[in-house]
Short mmCIF file of C-alpha atoms and ligand atoms in Angstrom, two decimals:
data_model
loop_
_atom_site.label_atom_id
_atom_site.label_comp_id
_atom_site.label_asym_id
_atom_site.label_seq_id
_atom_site.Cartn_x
_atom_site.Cartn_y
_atom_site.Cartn_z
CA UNK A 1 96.82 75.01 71.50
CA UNK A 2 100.34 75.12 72.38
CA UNK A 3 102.29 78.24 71.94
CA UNK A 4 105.36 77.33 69.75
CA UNK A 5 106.93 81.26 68.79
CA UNK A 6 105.89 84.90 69.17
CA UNK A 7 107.36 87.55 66.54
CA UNK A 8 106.37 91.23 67.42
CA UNK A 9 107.29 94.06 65.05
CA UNK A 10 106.84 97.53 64.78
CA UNK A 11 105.53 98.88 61.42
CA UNK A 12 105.75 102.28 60.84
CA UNK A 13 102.26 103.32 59.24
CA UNK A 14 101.64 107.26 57.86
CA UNK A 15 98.14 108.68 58.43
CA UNK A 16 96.84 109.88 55.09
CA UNK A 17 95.90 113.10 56.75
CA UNK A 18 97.12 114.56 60.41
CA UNK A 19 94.72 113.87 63.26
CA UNK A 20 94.56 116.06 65.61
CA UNK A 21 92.49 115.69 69.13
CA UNK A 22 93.03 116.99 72.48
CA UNK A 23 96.28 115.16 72.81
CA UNK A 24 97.68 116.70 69.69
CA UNK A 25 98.68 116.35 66.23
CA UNK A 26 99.45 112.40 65.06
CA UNK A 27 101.54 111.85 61.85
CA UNK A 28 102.27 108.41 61.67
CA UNK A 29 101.38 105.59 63.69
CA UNK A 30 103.87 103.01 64.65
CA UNK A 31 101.51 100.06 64.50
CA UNK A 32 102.78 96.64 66.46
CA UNK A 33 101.58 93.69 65.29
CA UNK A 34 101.96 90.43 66.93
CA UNK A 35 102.52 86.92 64.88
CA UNK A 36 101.39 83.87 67.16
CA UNK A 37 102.56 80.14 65.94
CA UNK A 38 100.44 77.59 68.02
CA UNK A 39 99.70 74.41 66.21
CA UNK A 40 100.91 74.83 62.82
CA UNK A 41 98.44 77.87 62.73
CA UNK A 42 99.58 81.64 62.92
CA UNK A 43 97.25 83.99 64.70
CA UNK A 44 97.86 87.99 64.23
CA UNK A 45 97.21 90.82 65.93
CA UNK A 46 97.55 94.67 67.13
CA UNK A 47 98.54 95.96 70.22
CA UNK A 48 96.32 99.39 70.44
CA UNK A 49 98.72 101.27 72.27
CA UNK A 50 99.89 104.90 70.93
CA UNK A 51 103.38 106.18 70.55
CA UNK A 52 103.31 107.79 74.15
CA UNK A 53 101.43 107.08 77.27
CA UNK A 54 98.62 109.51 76.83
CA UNK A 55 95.47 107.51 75.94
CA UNK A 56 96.65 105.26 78.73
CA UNK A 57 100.19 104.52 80.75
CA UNK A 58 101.01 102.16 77.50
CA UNK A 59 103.10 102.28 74.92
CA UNK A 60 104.48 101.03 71.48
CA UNK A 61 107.51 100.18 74.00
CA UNK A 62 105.74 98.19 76.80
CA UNK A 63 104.30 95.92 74.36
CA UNK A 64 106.28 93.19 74.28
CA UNK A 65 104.28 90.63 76.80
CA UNK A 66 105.29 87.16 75.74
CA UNK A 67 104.62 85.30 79.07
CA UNK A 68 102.43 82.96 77.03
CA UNK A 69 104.95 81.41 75.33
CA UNK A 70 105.09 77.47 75.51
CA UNK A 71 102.40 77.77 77.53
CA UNK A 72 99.08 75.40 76.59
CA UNK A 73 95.73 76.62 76.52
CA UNK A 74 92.17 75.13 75.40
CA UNK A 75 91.16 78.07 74.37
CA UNK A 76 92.16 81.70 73.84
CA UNK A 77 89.69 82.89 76.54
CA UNK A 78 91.92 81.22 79.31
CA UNK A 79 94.59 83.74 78.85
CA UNK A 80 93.76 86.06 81.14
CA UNK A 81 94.49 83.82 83.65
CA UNK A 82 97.84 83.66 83.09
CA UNK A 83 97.75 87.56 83.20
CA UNK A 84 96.60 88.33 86.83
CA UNK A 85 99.53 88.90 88.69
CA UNK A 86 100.18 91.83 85.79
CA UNK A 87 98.85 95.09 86.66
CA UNK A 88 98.09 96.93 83.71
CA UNK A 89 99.12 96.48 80.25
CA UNK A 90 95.82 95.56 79.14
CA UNK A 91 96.59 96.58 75.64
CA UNK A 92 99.40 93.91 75.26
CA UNK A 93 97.42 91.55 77.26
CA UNK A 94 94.26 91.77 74.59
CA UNK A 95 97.16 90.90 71.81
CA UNK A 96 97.87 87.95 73.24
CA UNK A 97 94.65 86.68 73.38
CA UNK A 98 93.22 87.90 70.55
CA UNK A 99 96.07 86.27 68.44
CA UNK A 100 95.23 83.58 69.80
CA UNK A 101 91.53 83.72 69.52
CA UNK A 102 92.79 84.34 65.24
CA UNK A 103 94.21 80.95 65.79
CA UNK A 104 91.27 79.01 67.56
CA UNK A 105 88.89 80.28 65.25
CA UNK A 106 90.92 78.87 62.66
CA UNK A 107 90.85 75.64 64.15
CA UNK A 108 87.04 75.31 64.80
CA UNK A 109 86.59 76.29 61.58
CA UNK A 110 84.59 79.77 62.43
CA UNK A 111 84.97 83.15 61.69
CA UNK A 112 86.48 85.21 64.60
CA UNK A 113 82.97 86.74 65.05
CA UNK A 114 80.88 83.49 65.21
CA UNK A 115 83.75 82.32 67.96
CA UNK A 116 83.05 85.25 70.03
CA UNK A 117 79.14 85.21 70.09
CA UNK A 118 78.69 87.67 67.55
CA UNK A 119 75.17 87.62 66.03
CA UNK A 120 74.58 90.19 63.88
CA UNK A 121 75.97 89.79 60.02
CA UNK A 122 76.37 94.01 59.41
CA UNK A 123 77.16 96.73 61.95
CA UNK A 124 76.52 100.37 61.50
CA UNK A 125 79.64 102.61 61.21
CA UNK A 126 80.44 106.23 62.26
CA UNK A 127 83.42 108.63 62.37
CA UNK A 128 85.23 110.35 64.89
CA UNK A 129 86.66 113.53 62.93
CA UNK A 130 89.91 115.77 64.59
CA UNK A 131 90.00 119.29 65.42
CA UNK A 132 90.10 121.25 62.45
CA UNK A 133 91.52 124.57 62.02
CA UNK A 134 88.45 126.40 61.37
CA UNK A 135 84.42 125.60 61.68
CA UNK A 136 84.41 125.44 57.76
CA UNK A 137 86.61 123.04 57.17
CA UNK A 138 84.95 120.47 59.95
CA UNK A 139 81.75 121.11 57.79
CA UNK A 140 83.46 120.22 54.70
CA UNK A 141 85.04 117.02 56.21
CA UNK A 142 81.02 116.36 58.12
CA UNK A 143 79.63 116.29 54.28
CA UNK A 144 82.20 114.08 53.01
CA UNK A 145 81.75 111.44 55.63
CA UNK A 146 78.04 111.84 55.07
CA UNK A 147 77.97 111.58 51.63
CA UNK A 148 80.29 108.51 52.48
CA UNK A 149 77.01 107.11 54.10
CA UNK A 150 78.35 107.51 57.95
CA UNK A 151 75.70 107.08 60.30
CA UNK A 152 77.32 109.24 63.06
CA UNK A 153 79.33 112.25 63.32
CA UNK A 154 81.82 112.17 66.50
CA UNK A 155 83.74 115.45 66.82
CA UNK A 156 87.04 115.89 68.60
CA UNK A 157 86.68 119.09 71.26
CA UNK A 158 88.99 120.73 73.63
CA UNK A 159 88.85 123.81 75.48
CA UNK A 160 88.62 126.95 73.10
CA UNK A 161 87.29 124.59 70.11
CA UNK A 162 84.29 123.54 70.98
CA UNK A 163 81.08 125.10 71.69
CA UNK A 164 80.85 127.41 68.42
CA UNK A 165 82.45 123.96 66.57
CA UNK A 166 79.52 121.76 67.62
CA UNK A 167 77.05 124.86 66.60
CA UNK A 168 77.80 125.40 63.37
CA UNK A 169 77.70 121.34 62.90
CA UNK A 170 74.54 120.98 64.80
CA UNK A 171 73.11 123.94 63.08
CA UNK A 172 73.98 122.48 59.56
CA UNK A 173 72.84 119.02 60.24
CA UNK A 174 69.55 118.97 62.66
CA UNK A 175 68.48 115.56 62.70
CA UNK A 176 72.13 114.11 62.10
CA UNK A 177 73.18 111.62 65.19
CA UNK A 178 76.09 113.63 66.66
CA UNK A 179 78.70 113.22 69.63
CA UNK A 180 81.33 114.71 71.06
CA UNK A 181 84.56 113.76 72.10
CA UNK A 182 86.86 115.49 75.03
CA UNK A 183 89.85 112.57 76.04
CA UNK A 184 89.49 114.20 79.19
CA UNK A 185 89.84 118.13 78.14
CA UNK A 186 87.98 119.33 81.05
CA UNK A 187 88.06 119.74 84.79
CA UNK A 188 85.02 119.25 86.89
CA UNK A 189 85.23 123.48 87.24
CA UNK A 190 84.25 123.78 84.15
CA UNK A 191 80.62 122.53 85.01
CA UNK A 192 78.44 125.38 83.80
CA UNK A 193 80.34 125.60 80.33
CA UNK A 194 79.57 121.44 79.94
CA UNK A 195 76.06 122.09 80.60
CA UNK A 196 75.89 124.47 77.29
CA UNK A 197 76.18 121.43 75.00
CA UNK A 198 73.18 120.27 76.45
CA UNK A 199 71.26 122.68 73.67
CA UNK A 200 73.10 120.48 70.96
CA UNK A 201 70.87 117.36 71.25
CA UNK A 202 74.09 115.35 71.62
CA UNK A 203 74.46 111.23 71.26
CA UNK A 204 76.56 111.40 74.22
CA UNK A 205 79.79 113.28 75.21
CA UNK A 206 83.08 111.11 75.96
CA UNK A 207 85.04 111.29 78.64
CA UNK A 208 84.78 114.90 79.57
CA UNK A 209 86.80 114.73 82.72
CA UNK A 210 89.84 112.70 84.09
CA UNK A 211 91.36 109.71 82.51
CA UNK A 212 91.66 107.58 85.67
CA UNK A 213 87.94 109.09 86.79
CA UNK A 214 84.71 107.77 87.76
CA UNK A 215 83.36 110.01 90.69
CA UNK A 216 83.45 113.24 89.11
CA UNK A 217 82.38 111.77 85.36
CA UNK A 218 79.01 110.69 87.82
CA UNK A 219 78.47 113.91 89.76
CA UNK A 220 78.88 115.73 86.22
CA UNK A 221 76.17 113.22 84.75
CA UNK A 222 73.98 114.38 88.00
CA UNK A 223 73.99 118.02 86.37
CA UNK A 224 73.85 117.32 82.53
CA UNK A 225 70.84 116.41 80.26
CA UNK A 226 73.62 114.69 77.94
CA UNK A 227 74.59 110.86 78.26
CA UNK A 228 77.83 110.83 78.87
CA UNK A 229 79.88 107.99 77.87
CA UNK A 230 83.50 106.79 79.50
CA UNK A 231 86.14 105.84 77.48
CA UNK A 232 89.70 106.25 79.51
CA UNK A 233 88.35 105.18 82.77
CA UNK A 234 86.79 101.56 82.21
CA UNK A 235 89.59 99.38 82.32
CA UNK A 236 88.21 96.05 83.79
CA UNK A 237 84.57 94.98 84.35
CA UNK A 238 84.75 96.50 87.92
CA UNK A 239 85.40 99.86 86.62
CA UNK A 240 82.15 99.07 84.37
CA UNK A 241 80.26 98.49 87.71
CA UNK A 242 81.44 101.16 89.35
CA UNK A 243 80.09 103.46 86.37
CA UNK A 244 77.27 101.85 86.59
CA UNK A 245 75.97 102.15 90.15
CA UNK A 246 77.22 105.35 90.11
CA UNK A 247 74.84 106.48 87.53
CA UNK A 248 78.45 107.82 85.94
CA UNK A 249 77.36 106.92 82.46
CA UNK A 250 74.13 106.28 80.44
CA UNK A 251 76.20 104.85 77.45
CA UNK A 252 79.36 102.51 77.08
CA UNK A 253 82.03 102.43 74.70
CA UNK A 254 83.84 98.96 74.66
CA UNK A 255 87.39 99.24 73.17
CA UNK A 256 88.92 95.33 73.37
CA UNK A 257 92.48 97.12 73.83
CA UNK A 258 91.57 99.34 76.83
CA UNK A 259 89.93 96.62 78.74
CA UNK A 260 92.82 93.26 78.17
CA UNK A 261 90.98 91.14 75.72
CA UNK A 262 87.93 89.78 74.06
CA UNK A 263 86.84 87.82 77.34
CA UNK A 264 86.78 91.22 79.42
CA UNK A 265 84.76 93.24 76.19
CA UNK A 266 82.63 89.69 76.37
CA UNK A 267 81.75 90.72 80.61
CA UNK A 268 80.96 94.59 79.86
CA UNK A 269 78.99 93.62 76.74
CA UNK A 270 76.91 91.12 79.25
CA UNK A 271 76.86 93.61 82.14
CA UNK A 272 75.05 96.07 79.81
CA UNK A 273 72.77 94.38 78.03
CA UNK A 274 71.34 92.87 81.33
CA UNK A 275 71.11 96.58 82.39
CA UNK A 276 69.61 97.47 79.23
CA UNK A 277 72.87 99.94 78.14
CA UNK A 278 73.28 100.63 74.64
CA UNK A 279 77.07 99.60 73.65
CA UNK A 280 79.31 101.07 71.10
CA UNK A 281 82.75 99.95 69.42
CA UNK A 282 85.81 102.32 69.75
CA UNK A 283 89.03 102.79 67.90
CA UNK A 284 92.14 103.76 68.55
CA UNK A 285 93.57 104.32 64.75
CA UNK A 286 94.09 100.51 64.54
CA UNK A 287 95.28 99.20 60.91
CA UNK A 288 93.34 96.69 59.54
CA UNK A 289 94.32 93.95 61.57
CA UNK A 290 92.82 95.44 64.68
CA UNK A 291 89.72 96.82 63.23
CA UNK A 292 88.66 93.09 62.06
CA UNK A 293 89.01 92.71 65.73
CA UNK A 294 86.58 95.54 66.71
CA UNK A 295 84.34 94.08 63.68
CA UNK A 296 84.23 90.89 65.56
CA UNK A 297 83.48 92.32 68.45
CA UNK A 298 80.94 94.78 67.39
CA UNK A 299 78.35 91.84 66.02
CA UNK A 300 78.10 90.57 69.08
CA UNK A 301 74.10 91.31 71.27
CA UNK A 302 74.15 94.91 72.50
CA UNK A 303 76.05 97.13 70.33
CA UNK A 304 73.34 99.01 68.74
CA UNK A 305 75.15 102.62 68.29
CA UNK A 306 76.87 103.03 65.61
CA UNK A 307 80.71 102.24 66.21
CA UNK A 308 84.01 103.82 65.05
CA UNK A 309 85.99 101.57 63.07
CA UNK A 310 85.79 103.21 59.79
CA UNK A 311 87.03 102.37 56.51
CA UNK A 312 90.45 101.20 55.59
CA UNK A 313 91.21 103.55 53.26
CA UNK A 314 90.09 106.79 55.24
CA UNK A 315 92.99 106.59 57.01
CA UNK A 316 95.80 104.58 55.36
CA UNK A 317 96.90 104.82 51.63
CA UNK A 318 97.36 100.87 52.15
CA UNK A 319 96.10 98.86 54.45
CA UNK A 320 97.86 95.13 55.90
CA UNK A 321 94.78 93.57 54.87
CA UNK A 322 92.87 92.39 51.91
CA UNK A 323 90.24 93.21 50.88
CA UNK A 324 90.84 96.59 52.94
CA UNK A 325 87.97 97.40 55.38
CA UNK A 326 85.10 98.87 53.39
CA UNK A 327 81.95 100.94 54.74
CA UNK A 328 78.90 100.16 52.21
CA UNK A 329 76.93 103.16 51.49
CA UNK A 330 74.65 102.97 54.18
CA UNK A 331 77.57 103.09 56.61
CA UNK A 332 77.80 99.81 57.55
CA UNK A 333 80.52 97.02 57.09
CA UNK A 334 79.62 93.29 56.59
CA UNK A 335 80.85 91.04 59.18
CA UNK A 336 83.31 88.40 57.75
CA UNK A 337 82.34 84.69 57.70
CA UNK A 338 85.27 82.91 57.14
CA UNK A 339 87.38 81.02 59.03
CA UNK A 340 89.70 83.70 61.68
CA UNK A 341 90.09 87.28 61.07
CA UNK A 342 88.13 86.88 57.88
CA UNK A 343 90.75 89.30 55.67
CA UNK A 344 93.85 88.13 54.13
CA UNK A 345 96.97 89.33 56.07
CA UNK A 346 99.59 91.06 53.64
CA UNK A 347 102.88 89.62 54.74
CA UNK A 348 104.55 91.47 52.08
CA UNK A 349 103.06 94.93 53.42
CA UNK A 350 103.89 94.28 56.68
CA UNK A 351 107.48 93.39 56.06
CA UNK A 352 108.12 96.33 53.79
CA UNK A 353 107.17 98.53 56.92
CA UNK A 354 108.27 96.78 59.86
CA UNK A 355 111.04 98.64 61.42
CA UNK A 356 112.03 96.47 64.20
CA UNK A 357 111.23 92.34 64.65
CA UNK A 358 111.64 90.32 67.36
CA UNK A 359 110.85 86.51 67.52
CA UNK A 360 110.85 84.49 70.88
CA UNK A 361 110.03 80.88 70.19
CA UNK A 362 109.27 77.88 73.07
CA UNK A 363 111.89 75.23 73.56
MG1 MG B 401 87.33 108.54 73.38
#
């Protein structure tokens, strides 16, 4: 496959309702989408990152990685190579090669899952709901994702919104699988307030401490009946590891973004299943384009907890894809057996919000 022209645009995408975690409030997304040309074939894409550098050091503006470009490759897997004198960017670097894994899939004739490994036809969906104003409106937002058929609740908690939040959940819904959420609200001082959510029964709590953290996260496992799970801190398969022989985490959520690419998720994914780890699918408010990703990615061995892709339409009033991503009632979404992505991408959609398009093409 030989990479003949690269067009990445911003699209600017509002959120149906405000979001609000411990980084704050999000409005609108500003969604960048990569177009890859190789072969006659076009491969898309979405670069995770977020308007600022607060999830990680990337953003919106540090996405535009075309070293690829002319370049040949056999397959989309053998872009990383290309990618190890770059330190960081992992978000633009999984772009690249999942465009290009669109693209390859096409070619072979398989749908993106099938290409990656991916073995299971359906995958069981939860939600990750934001901070609400009050406990009463979180436990009208809880039913409606329930009644939705949502296998698992994931709350977003900070300091000062969070132990009499998950109570009045917990206390509403016993036997309902629940997590928790910090993005690294906490400081390892805070030890004997963590240990209270041990009475909740939790899934797991995520990322309680430092973005850029393993030590800590493992000495706080040490001291809590609760599994946590990283998020922020597992950047590369090393990191994984680390977490690992550290006892840092019982539970592992694999974002393809956060860690550079489908062949990285592919390592963690094999690290934990020969260690016997449950893995889970993250999100990072991708439009449709990147949640067929984490779709693909989610049917592969391993993921048994329910992920948090979500549907389409609970965020977006339209979504770049067609059919939009749908959750059946049971709260799961059917992998997608054609050929690539497996949704149609909505050129016309995209164009109407693109804001700012830039094409690079080989000589
Ligand atoms: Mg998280």
């Amino acid at each position: 496959m030989r990479i003949a022209s690269i067009t990445l645009r911003k699209l600017k995408m509002r959120l149906k309702s405000p979001l609000e975690t411990s980084f704050g409030v999000t409005h609108d997304r500003a969604v960048v989408l990569v177009e890859l040309l190789a072969d006659g074939l076009t491969g898309w894409s979405e670069v995770a990152a977020s308007e600022g550098p607060f999830y990680n050091s990337e953003t919106r503006d540090t996405a535009w990685l075309i070293m690829i470009l002319g370049k040949e490759f056999g397959s989309a897997s053998e872009i990383p190579c290309i990618f190890t004198a770059i330190r960081g960017h992992e978000m633009a670097r999984a772009a690249m090669e999942n465009a290009l894994s669109d693209v390859e899939a096409q070619q072979k004739n398989l749908s993106l899952a099938r290409l990656l490994g991916g073995t299971q036809p359906e995958i069981k969906w939860g939600v990750s709901l934001g901070l609400e104003a009050t406990p009463e409106v979180l436990l009208e937002r809880v039913a409606v994702e329930l009644r939705a058929g949502y296998q698992r609740i994931k709350l977003q908690i900070k300091p000062g919104k969070d132990i009499e939040v998950v109570r009045a959940v917990r206390n509403a819904h016993p036997g309902m699988l629940l997590s928790v959420d910090a993005n690294s609200a906490y400081t390892r001082v805070e030890l004997e307030h963590l240990k209270r959510f041990d009475e909740f029964n939790l899934l797991m709590m995520e990322q309680p401490l430092w973005w850029d953290d393993i030590a800590n996260q493992a000495k706080l496992q040490r001291h809590l009946k609760t599994s946590l799970c990283l998020d922020e801190s597992i950047r590369r398969v090393r990191d994984a590891e680390t977490a690992l022989d550290l006892g840092a985490r019982r539970i592992i959520n694999i974002k393809v973004g956060r860690v550079g690419g489908h062949s990285t998720a592919r390592e963690i994914q094999s690290l934990c299943l020969a260690r016997n780890l449950p893995v889970w699918c993250g999100g990072i408010l991708e439009c449709g384009i990147g949640r067929a990703y984490n779709i693909a990615v989610a049917s592969l061995p391993g993921y048994t907890l329910p992920g948090d892709v979500s549907a389409s339409n609970r965020y977006w009033e339209e979504d770049v894809v067609d059919p939009p991503i749908e959750v059946s009632p049971r709260g799961t979404i059917q992998v997608p057996a054609s050929p690539g992505l497996g949704y149609h991408v909505r050129r016309d959609l995209i164009e109407h919000r693109t804001t700012e398009k830039e094409t690079w093409r080989a000589r």
